[in-house]
Short mmCIF file of C-alpha atoms in Angstrom, two decimals:
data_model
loop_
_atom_site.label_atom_id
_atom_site.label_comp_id
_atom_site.label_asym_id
_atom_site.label_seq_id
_atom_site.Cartn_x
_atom_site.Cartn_y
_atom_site.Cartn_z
CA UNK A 12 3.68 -2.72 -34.33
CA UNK A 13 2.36 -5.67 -36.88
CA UNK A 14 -1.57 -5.79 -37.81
CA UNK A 15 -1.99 -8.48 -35.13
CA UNK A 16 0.12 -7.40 -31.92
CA UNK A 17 2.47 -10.17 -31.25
CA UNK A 18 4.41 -10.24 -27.95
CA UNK A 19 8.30 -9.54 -28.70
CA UNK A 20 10.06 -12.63 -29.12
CA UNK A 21 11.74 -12.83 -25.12
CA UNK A 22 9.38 -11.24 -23.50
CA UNK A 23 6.68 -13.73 -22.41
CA UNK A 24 6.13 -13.82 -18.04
CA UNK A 25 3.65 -16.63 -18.24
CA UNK A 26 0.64 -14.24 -18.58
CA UNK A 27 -2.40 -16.88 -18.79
CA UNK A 28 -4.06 -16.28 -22.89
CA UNK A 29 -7.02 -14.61 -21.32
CA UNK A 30 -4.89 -11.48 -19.90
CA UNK A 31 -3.39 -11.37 -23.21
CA UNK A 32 -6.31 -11.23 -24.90
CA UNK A 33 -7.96 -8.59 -22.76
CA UNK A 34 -5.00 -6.37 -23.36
CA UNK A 35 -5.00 -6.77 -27.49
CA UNK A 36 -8.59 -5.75 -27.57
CA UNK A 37 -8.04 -2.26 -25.64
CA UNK A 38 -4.91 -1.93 -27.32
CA UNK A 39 -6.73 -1.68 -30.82
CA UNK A 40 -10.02 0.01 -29.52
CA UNK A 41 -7.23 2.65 -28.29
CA UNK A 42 -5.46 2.52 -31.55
CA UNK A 43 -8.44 3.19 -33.44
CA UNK A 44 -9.51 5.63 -31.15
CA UNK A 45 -6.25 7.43 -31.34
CA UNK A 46 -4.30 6.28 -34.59
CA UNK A 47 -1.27 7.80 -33.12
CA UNK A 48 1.25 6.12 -30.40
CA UNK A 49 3.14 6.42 -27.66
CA UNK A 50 0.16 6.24 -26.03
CA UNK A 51 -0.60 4.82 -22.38
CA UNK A 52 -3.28 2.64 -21.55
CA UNK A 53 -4.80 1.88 -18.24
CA UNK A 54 -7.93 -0.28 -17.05
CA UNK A 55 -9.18 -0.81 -13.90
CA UNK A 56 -10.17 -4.19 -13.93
CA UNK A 57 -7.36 -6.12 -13.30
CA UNK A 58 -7.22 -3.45 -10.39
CA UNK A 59 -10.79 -4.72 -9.20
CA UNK A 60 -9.67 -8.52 -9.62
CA UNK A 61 -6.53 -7.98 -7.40
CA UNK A 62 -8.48 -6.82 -4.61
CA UNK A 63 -11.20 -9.00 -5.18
CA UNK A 64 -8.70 -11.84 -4.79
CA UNK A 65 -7.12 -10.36 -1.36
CA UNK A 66 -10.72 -10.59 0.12
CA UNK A 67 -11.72 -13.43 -1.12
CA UNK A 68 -8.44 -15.13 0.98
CA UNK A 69 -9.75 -13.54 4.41
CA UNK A 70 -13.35 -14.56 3.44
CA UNK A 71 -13.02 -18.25 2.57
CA UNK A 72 -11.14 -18.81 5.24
CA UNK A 73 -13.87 -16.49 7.93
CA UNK A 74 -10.35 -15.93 9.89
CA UNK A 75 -10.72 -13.39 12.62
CA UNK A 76 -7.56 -11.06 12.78
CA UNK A 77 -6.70 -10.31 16.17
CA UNK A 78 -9.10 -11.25 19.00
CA UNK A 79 -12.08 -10.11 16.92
CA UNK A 80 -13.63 -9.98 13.35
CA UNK A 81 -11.97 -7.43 12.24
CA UNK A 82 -12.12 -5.64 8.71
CA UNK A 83 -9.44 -5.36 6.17
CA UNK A 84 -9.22 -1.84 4.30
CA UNK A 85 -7.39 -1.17 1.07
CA UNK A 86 -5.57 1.78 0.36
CA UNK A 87 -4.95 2.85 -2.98
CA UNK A 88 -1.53 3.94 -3.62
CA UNK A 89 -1.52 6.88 -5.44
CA UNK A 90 1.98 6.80 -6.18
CA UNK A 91 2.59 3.60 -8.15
CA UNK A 92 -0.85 4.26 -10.79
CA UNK A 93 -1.38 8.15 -10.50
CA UNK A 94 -3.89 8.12 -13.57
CA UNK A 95 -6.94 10.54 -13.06
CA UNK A 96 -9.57 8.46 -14.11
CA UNK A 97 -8.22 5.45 -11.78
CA UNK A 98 -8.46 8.01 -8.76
CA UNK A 99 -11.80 8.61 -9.89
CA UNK A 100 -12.76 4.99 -10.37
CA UNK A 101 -11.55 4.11 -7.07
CA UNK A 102 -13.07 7.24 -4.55
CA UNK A 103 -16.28 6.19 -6.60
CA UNK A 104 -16.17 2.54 -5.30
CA UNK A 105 -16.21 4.68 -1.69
CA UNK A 106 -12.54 3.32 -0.99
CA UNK A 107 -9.36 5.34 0.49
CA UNK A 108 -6.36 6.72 -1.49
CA UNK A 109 -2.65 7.11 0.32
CA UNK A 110 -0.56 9.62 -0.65
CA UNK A 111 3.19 10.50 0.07
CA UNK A 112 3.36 14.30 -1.77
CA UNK A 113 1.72 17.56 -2.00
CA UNK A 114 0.91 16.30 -5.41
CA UNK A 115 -0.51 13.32 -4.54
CA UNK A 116 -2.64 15.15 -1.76
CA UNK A 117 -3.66 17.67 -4.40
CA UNK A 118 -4.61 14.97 -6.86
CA UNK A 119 -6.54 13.49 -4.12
CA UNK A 120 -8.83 16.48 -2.92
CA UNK A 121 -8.91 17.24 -6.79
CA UNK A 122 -10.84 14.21 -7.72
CA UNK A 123 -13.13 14.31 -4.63
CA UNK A 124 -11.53 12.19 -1.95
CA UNK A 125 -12.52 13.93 1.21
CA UNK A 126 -9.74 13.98 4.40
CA UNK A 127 -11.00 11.12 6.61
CA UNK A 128 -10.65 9.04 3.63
CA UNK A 129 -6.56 10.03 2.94
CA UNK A 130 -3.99 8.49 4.50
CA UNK A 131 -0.17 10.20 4.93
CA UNK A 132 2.85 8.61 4.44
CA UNK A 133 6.24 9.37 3.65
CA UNK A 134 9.24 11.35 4.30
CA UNK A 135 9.83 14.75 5.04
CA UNK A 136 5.88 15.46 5.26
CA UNK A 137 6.46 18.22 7.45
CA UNK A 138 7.62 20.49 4.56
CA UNK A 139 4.48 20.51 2.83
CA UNK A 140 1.67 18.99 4.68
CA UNK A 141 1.26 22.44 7.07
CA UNK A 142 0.07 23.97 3.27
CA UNK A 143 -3.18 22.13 3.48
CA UNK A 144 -4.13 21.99 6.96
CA UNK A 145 -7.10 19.29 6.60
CA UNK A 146 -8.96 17.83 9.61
CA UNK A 147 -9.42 14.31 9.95
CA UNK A 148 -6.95 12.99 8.29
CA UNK A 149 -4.88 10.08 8.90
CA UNK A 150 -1.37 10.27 9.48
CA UNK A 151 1.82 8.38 10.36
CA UNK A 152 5.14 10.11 11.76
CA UNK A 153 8.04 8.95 9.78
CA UNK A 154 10.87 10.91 11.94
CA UNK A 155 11.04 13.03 15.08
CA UNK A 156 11.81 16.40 13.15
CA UNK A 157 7.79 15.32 11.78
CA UNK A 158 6.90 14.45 14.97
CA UNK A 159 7.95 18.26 16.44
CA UNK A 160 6.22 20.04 13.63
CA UNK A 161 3.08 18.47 12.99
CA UNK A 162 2.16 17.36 16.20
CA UNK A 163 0.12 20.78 17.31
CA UNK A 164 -1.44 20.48 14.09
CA UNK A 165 -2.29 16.54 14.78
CA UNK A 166 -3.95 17.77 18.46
CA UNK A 167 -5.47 21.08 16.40
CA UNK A 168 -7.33 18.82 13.38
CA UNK A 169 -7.68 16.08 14.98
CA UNK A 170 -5.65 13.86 13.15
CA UNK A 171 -6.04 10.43 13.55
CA UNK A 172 -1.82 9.36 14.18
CA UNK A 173 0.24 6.26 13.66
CA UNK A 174 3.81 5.90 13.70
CA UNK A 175 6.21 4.29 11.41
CA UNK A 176 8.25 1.70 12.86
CA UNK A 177 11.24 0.37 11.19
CA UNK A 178 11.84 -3.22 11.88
CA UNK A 179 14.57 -5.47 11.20
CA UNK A 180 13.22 -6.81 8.44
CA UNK A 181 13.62 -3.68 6.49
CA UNK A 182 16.40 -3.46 3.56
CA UNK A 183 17.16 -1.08 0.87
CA UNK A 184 15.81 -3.39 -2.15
CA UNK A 185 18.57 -2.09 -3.85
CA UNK A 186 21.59 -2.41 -1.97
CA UNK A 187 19.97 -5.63 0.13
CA UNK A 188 23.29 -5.17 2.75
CA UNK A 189 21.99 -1.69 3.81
CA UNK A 190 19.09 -1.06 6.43
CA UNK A 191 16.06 1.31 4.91
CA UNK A 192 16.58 4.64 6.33
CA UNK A 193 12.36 5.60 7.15
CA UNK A 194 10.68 5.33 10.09
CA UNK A 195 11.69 4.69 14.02
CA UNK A 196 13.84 2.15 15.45
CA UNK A 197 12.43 -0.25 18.27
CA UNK A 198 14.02 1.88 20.48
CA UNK A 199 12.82 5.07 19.08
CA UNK A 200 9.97 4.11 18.54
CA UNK A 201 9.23 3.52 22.54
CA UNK A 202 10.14 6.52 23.36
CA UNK A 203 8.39 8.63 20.91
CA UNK A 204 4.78 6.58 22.05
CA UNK A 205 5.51 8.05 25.65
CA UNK A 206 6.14 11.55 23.88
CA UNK A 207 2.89 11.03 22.10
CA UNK A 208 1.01 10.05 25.91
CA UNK A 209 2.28 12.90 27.26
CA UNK A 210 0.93 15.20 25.04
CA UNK A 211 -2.36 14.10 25.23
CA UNK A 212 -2.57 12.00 21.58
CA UNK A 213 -3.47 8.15 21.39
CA UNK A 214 -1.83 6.41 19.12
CA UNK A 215 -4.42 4.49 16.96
CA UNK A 216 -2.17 3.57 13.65
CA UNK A 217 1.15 0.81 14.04
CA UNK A 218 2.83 1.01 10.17
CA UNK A 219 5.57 -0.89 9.27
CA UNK A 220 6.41 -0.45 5.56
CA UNK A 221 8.95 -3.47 4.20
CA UNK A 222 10.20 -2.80 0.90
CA UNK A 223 8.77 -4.05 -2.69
CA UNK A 224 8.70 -7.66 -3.79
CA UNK A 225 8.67 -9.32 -0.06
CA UNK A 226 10.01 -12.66 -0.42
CA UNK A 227 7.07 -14.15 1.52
CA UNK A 228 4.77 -14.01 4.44
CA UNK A 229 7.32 -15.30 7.24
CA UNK A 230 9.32 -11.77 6.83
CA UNK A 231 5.33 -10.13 7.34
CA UNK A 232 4.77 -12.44 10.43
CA UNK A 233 8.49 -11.83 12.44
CA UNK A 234 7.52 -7.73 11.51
CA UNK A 235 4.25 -7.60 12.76
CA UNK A 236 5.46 -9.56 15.67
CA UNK A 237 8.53 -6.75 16.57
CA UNK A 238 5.93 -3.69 16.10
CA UNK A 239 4.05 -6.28 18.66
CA UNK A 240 6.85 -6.02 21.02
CA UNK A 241 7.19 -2.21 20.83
CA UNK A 242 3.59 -1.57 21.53
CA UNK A 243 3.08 -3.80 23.97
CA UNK A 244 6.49 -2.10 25.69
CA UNK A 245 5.00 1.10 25.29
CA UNK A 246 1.51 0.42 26.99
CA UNK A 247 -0.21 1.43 23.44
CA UNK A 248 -2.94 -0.72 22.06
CA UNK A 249 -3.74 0.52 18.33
CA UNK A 250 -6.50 0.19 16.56
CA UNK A 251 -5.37 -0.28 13.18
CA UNK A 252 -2.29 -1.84 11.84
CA UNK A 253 -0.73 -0.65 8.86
CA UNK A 254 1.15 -3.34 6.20
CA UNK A 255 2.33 -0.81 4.23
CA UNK A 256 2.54 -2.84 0.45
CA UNK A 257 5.19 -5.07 -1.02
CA UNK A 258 3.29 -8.01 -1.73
CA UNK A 259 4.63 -9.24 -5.69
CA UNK A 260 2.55 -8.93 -8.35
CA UNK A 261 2.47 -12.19 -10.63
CA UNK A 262 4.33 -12.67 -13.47
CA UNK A 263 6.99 -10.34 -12.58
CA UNK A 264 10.82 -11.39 -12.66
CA UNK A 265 14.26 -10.05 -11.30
CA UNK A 266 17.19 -8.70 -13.63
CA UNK A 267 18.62 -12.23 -12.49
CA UNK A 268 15.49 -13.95 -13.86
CA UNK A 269 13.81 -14.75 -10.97
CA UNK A 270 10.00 -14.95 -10.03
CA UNK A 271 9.55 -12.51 -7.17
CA UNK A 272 6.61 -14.74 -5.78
CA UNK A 273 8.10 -17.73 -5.50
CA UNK A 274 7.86 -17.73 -1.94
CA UNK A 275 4.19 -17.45 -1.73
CA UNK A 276 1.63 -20.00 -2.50
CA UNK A 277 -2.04 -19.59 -1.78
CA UNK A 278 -2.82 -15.66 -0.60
CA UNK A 279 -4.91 -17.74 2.44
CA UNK A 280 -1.97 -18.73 3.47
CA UNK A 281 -1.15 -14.91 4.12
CA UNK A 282 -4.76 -14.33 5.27
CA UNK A 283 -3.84 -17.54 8.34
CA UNK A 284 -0.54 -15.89 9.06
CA UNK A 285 -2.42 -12.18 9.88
CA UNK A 286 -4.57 -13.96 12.08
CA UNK A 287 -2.08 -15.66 13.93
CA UNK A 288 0.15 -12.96 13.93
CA UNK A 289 -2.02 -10.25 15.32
CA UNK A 290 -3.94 -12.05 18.37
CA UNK A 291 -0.99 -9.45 20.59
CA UNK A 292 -3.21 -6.21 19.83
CA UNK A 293 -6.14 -6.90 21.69
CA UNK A 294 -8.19 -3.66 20.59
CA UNK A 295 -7.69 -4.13 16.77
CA UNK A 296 -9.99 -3.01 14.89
CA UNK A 297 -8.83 -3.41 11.04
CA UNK A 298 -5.54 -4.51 9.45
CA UNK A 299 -4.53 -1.91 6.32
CA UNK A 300 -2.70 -2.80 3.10
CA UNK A 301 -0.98 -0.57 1.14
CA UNK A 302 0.02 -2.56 -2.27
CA UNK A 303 1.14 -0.57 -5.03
CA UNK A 304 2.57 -3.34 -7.58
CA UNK A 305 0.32 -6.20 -6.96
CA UNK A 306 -2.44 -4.49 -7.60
CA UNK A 307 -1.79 -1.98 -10.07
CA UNK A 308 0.94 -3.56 -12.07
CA UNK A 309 -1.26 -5.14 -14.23
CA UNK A 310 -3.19 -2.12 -15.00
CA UNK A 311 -1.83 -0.45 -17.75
CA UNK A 312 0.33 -0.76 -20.84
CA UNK A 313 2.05 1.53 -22.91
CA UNK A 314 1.74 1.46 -26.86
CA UNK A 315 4.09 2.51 -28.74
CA UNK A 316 4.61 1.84 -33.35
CA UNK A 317 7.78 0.58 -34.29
#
């Protein structure tokens, strides 16, 4: 790496001078710090800015989501940034952490995030969630072989459950022809609500998780409208509905070249979408997000001497 840390030739994504500036300086206070590389270097400021721009979209615009004012809550996604000092940065701010391991449980409990502030998701949950039998936490049934073992334990700890619903907007990013194999279909998903009434346990979370890099806010609009349809089928009237992420980060490209956000324009635009989109769950409460890349992609760097 030269003296004054150019960008490889080829490698420019439009960052504005500012972001490259902000990234030379802690790249030579860690150098100096250090004096060795590969060495990984994370900040959470452009984490704080991210977020501070979602808000800032639902506050200008003083939309209510639903029929009334309801909140939006960010969850951090452990999965896409798992650096300790992030984790401890963020349950310090008094904000929630989702997880989708034993690890990332572990890692969450570890640096002080208590249960009612974790949120579940994931596949296959059922093989290690039993292991740390938490009360209070919040959790959403991916599959029916989840639903049938955790379910005592939901009633038992007082869980508070949502169910993933897989829409028709869901693709395997990679193979775009292929339907994502998580969560419940429509149909599924109607029958598995009545399971859940039966047994005695409201169902207070809708999820819908689309993929990374969604296109733009129509394909959020026609899925919140489906998991809509299925609730409203179903007789269930959730208090919180669950985005999941997949929102592009900026200045990210394809393999083909492309900007993954050229769809979207102003984030108010997404912010007037929610609010149209959810006035069909009359007792909602808050709307969650989930990003992982749009908010921690620009978060860390690694260093390395050539």
């Amino acid at each position: 790496m030269s003296a004054k840390l150019r960008q490889p030739a080829g490698l420019n994504f439009g960052h504005p001078p500012e972001t490259i500036r902000f990234w030379k300086r802690l790249v030579r206070e860690a150098l100096r710090i250090s004096g060795s590389t590969p060495l990984y270097v994370c900040s959470a400021q452009p984490v704080a800015e991210r977020i501070a721009e979602l808000d800032l979209a639902f506050e200008e615009f003083k939309l209510p989501i639903g029929n009334c004012q309801s909140s939006i809550r960010h969850w951090l996604s452990c999965k896409t940034q798992p650096a300790r000092p992030l984790l401890r940065w963020w349950r310090e701010r008094g904000c929630d952490i989702e997880v989708v391991s034993e690890f990332e449980l572990r890692a969450a409990l570890t640096e002080g995030f208590t249960p009612n502030r974790i949120l579940i998701n994931g596949p296959a949950k059922h093989h290690w969630l039993p292991k740390l039998p938490l009360h209070g936490l919040s959790v959403n049934f991916d599959s029916d072989a989840e639903l049938k073992a955790l379910l005592p334990l939901a009633k038992k700890l007082q869980w508070r459950v949502g169910l993933r619903i897989c829409t028709s907007q869901e693709f395997d990013p990679e193979n775009p022809k292929l339907p994502t194999q998580f969560g419940f279909t429509s149909e599924e998903a109607k029958a598995t609500l009545q399971k859940l009434k039966r047994a005695g346990v409201a169902l207070e979370i809708a999820h819908f998780h689309l993929r990374t890099n969604v296109a733009s806010p129509a394909i959020y609009e026609r899925a919140v409208q489906e998991v809509a349809d299925v609730c409203q089928a179903a007789g269930v009237t959730p208090k919180f509905l669950d985005l999941g992420g997949g929102l592009p980060p900026r200045h990210t490209r394809s393999r083909s070249g492309d900007v993954f956000n050229a769809g979207w324009g102003d984030l108010r635009d997404f912010a007037a979408m929610l609010s149209r989109s959810t006035k069909r769950f009359p007792d909602l409460q808050e709307i969650w997000l989930e990003n992982g890349r749009f908010v921690s992609a620009g978060s860390g760097v690694l260093v390395t001497k050539v």
